[in-house]
mmCIF file with all atom_site columns, C-alpha atoms in Angstrom:
data_model
loop_
_atom_site.group_PDB
_atom_site.id
_atom_site.type_symbol
_atom_site.label_atom_id
_atom_site.label_alt_id
_atom_site.label_comp_id
_atom_site.label_asym_id
_atom_site.label_entity_id
_atom_site.label_seq_id
_atom_site.pdbx_PDB_ins_code
_atom_site.Cartn_x
_atom_site.Cartn_y
_atom_site.Cartn_z
_atom_site.occupancy
_atom_site.B_iso_or_equiv
_atom_site.pdbx_formal_charge
_atom_site.auth_seq_id
_atom_site.auth_comp_id
_atom_site.auth_asym_id
_atom_site.auth_atom_id
_atom_site.pdbx_PDB_model_num
ATOM 1  C CA . MET A 1 1  ? 85.995 98.003  123.631 1.00 65.00 ? 250 MET A CA 1
ATOM 2  C CA . LYS A 1 2  ? 83.281 99.908  122.178 1.00 77.00 ? 251 LYS A CA 1
ATOM 3  C CA . LYS A 1 3  ? 85.772 102.423 121.194 1.00 83.00 ? 252 LYS A CA 1
ATOM 4  C CA . GLY A 1 4  ? 88.274 99.719  119.736 1.00 76.00 ? 253 GLY A CA 1
ATOM 5  C CA . LYS A 1 5  ? 85.344 98.581  118.075 1.00 77.00 ? 254 LYS A CA 1
ATOM 6  C CA . ARG A 1 6  ? 84.757 101.436 116.196 1.00 85.00 ? 255 ARG A CA 1
ATOM 7  C CA . ILE A 1 7  ? 87.869 102.301 115.407 1.00 86.00 ? 256 ILE A CA 1
ATOM 8  C CA . LEU A 1 8  ? 88.404 98.387  113.662 1.00 80.00 ? 257 LEU A CA 1
ATOM 9  C CA . ALA A 1 9  ? 85.012 98.823  111.896 1.00 82.00 ? 258 ALA A CA 1
ATOM 10 C CA . MET A 1 10 ? 86.422 102.185 110.487 1.00 87.00 ? 259 MET A CA 1
ATOM 11 C CA . ILE A 1 11 ? 89.694 100.983 109.169 1.00 87.00 ? 260 ILE A CA 1
ATOM 12 C CA . GLY A 1 12 ? 87.647 98.430  107.637 1.00 81.00 ? 261 GLY A CA 1
ATOM 13 C CA . ALA A 1 13 ? 85.634 100.676 105.725 1.00 86.00 ? 262 ALA A CA 1
ATOM 14 C CA . VAL A 1 14 ? 88.781 102.606 104.844 1.00 90.00 ? 263 VAL A CA 1
ATOM 15 C CA . ILE A 1 15 ? 90.271 99.676  103.392 1.00 84.00 ? 264 ILE A CA 1
ATOM 16 C CA . LEU A 1 16 ? 87.484 98.308  101.689 1.00 82.00 ? 265 LEU A CA 1
ATOM 17 C CA . VAL A 1 17 ? 86.356 101.654 99.795  1.00 87.00 ? 266 VAL A CA 1
ATOM 18 C CA . GLY A 1 18 ? 90.267 101.989 99.350  1.00 85.00 ? 267 GLY A CA 1
ATOM 19 C CA . LEU A 1 19 ? 90.061 98.693  97.818  1.00 81.00 ? 268 LEU A CA 1
ATOM 20 C CA . TYR A 1 20 ? 86.962 99.357  95.346  1.00 82.00 ? 269 TYR A CA 1
ATOM 21 C CA . VAL A 1 21 ? 87.986 102.733 94.409  1.00 85.00 ? 270 VAL A CA 1
ATOM 22 C CA . ALA A 1 22 ? 91.504 101.406 92.590  1.00 80.00 ? 271 ALA A CA 1
ATOM 23 C CA . THR A 1 23 ? 89.123 98.590  91.514  1.00 78.00 ? 272 THR A CA 1
ATOM 24 C CA . LEU A 1 24 ? 86.958 101.116 89.682  1.00 81.00 ? 273 LEU A CA 1
ATOM 25 C CA . VAL A 1 25 ? 89.424 103.191 88.350  1.00 82.00 ? 274 VAL A CA 1
ATOM 26 C CA . SER A 1 26 ? 91.536 99.892  86.887  1.00 79.00 ? 275 SER A CA 1
ATOM 27 C CA . ALA A 1 27 ? 88.239 99.194  85.694  1.00 79.00 ? 276 ALA A CA 1
ATOM 28 C CA . ILE A 1 28 ? 87.853 102.720 83.603  1.00 86.00 ? 277 ILE A CA 1
ATOM 29 C CA . LEU A 1 29 ? 91.512 102.733 82.524  1.00 82.00 ? 278 LEU A CA 1
ATOM 30 C CA . ALA A 1 30 ? 91.481 98.958  81.430  1.00 81.00 ? 279 ALA A CA 1
ATOM 31 C CA . THR A 1 31 ? 94.532 98.040  82.545  1.00 78.00 ? 280 THR A CA 1
ATOM 32 C CA . PRO A 1 32 ? 95.785 94.603  82.304  1.00 82.00 ? 281 PRO A CA 1
ATOM 33 C CA . ALA A 1 33 ? 95.782 94.299  86.068  1.00 78.00 ? 282 ALA A CA 1
ATOM 34 C CA . THR A 1 34 ? 91.986 94.715  86.394  1.00 80.00 ? 283 THR A CA 1
ATOM 35 C CA . ASP A 1 35 ? 91.139 91.515  86.838  1.00 82.00 ? 284 ASP A CA 1
ATOM 36 C CA . ASP A 1 36 ? 93.646 91.029  89.667  1.00 82.00 ? 285 ASP A CA 1
ATOM 37 C CA . PHE A 1 37 ? 92.317 94.318  91.418  1.00 78.00 ? 286 PHE A CA 1
ATOM 38 C CA . PHE A 1 38 ? 88.586 93.052  90.830  1.00 79.00 ? 287 PHE A CA 1
ATOM 39 C CA . LYS A 1 39 ? 89.634 89.564  92.505  1.00 83.00 ? 288 LYS A CA 1
ATOM 40 C CA . ALA A 1 40 ? 91.489 91.360  95.324  1.00 82.00 ? 289 ALA A CA 1
ATOM 41 C CA . SER A 1 41 ? 88.611 93.487  96.132  1.00 79.00 ? 290 SER A CA 1
ATOM 42 C CA . LEU A 1 42 ? 86.183 90.399  96.216  1.00 81.00 ? 291 LEU A CA 1
ATOM 43 C CA . LEU A 1 43 ? 88.396 88.428  98.338  1.00 86.00 ? 292 LEU A CA 1
ATOM 44 C CA . ALA A 1 44 ? 88.902 91.797  100.574 1.00 82.00 ? 293 ALA A CA 1
ATOM 45 C CA . THR A 1 45 ? 85.289 92.415  101.110 1.00 82.00 ? 294 THR A CA 1
ATOM 46 C CA . LEU A 1 46 ? 85.078 88.897  102.616 1.00 86.00 ? 295 LEU A CA 1
ATOM 47 C CA . LEU A 1 47 ? 88.101 88.450  104.280 1.00 89.00 ? 296 LEU A CA 1
ATOM 48 C CA . VAL A 1 48 ? 88.449 92.037  105.961 1.00 84.00 ? 297 VAL A CA 1
ATOM 49 C CA . PRO A 1 49 ? 85.169 91.679  107.909 1.00 85.00 ? 298 PRO A CA 1
ATOM 50 C CA . LEU A 1 50 ? 86.239 88.417  108.793 1.00 89.00 ? 299 LEU A CA 1
ATOM 51 C CA . LEU A 1 51 ? 89.493 89.132  110.260 1.00 88.00 ? 300 LEU A CA 1
ATOM 52 C CA . ILE A 1 52 ? 88.015 92.181  112.354 1.00 83.00 ? 301 ILE A CA 1
ATOM 53 C CA . TYR A 1 53 ? 85.504 89.865  114.133 1.00 87.00 ? 302 TYR A CA 1
ATOM 54 C CA . VAL A 1 54 ? 88.586 87.296  114.500 1.00 91.00 ? 303 VAL A CA 1
ATOM 55 C CA . TYR A 1 55 ? 90.371 90.238  116.088 1.00 85.00 ? 304 TYR A CA 1
ATOM 56 C CA . MET A 1 56 ? 87.856 91.430  118.526 1.00 83.00 ? 305 MET A CA 1
ATOM 57 C CA . LEU A 1 57 ? 86.676 87.723  119.577 1.00 88.00 ? 306 LEU A CA 1
ATOM 58 C CA . ILE A 1 58 ? 90.338 87.015  120.666 1.00 89.00 ? 307 ILE A CA 1
ATOM 59 C CA . TYR A 1 59 ? 90.753 90.042  122.196 1.00 83.00 ? 308 TYR A CA 1
ATOM 60 C CA . ARG A 1 60 ? 87.509 89.217  124.416 1.00 85.00 ? 309 ARG A CA 1
ATOM 61 C CA . LEU A 1 61 ? 88.688 86.058  124.795 1.00 91.00 ? 310 LEU A CA 1
ATOM 62 C CA . ILE A 1 62 ? 92.194 87.519  126.311 1.00 88.00 ? 311 ILE A CA 1
ATOM 63 C CA . PHE A 1 63 ? 91.222 90.287  127.767 1.00 84.00 ? 312 PHE A CA 1
ATOM 64 C CA . GLY A 1 64 ? 87.746 88.747  129.669 1.00 79.00 ? 313 GLY A CA 1
ATOM 65 C CA . GLY A 1 65 ? 84.881 90.750  127.768 1.00 68.00 ? 314 GLY A CA 1
ATOM 66 C CA . ASP A 1 66 ? 83.014 93.689  127.732 1.00 59.00 ? 315 ASP A CA 1
ATOM 67 C CA . SER A 1 67 ? 83.830 95.371  130.860 1.00 53.00 ? 316 SER A CA 1
ATOM 68 C CA . LYS A 1 68 ? 81.767 98.357  131.296 1.00 54.00 ? 317 LYS A CA 1
ATOM 69 C CA . LYS A 1 69 ? 83.947 100.679 133.458 1.00 47.00 ? 318 LYS A CA 1
#
């Protein structure tokens, strides 16, 4: 499970960094979609870690928790 947590954390970090970069580039270029990118970035900042936590919780419930093998 520890390796799975690290993988999920890395995926979440990559997704968040990608969203922040897209928002920054959009703000620099001043496109009409800048507001939407910013809102998506804020929403993802809250939802991505929450979803990762929920996935880990469900995994723990289904497969019986952290078993140290």
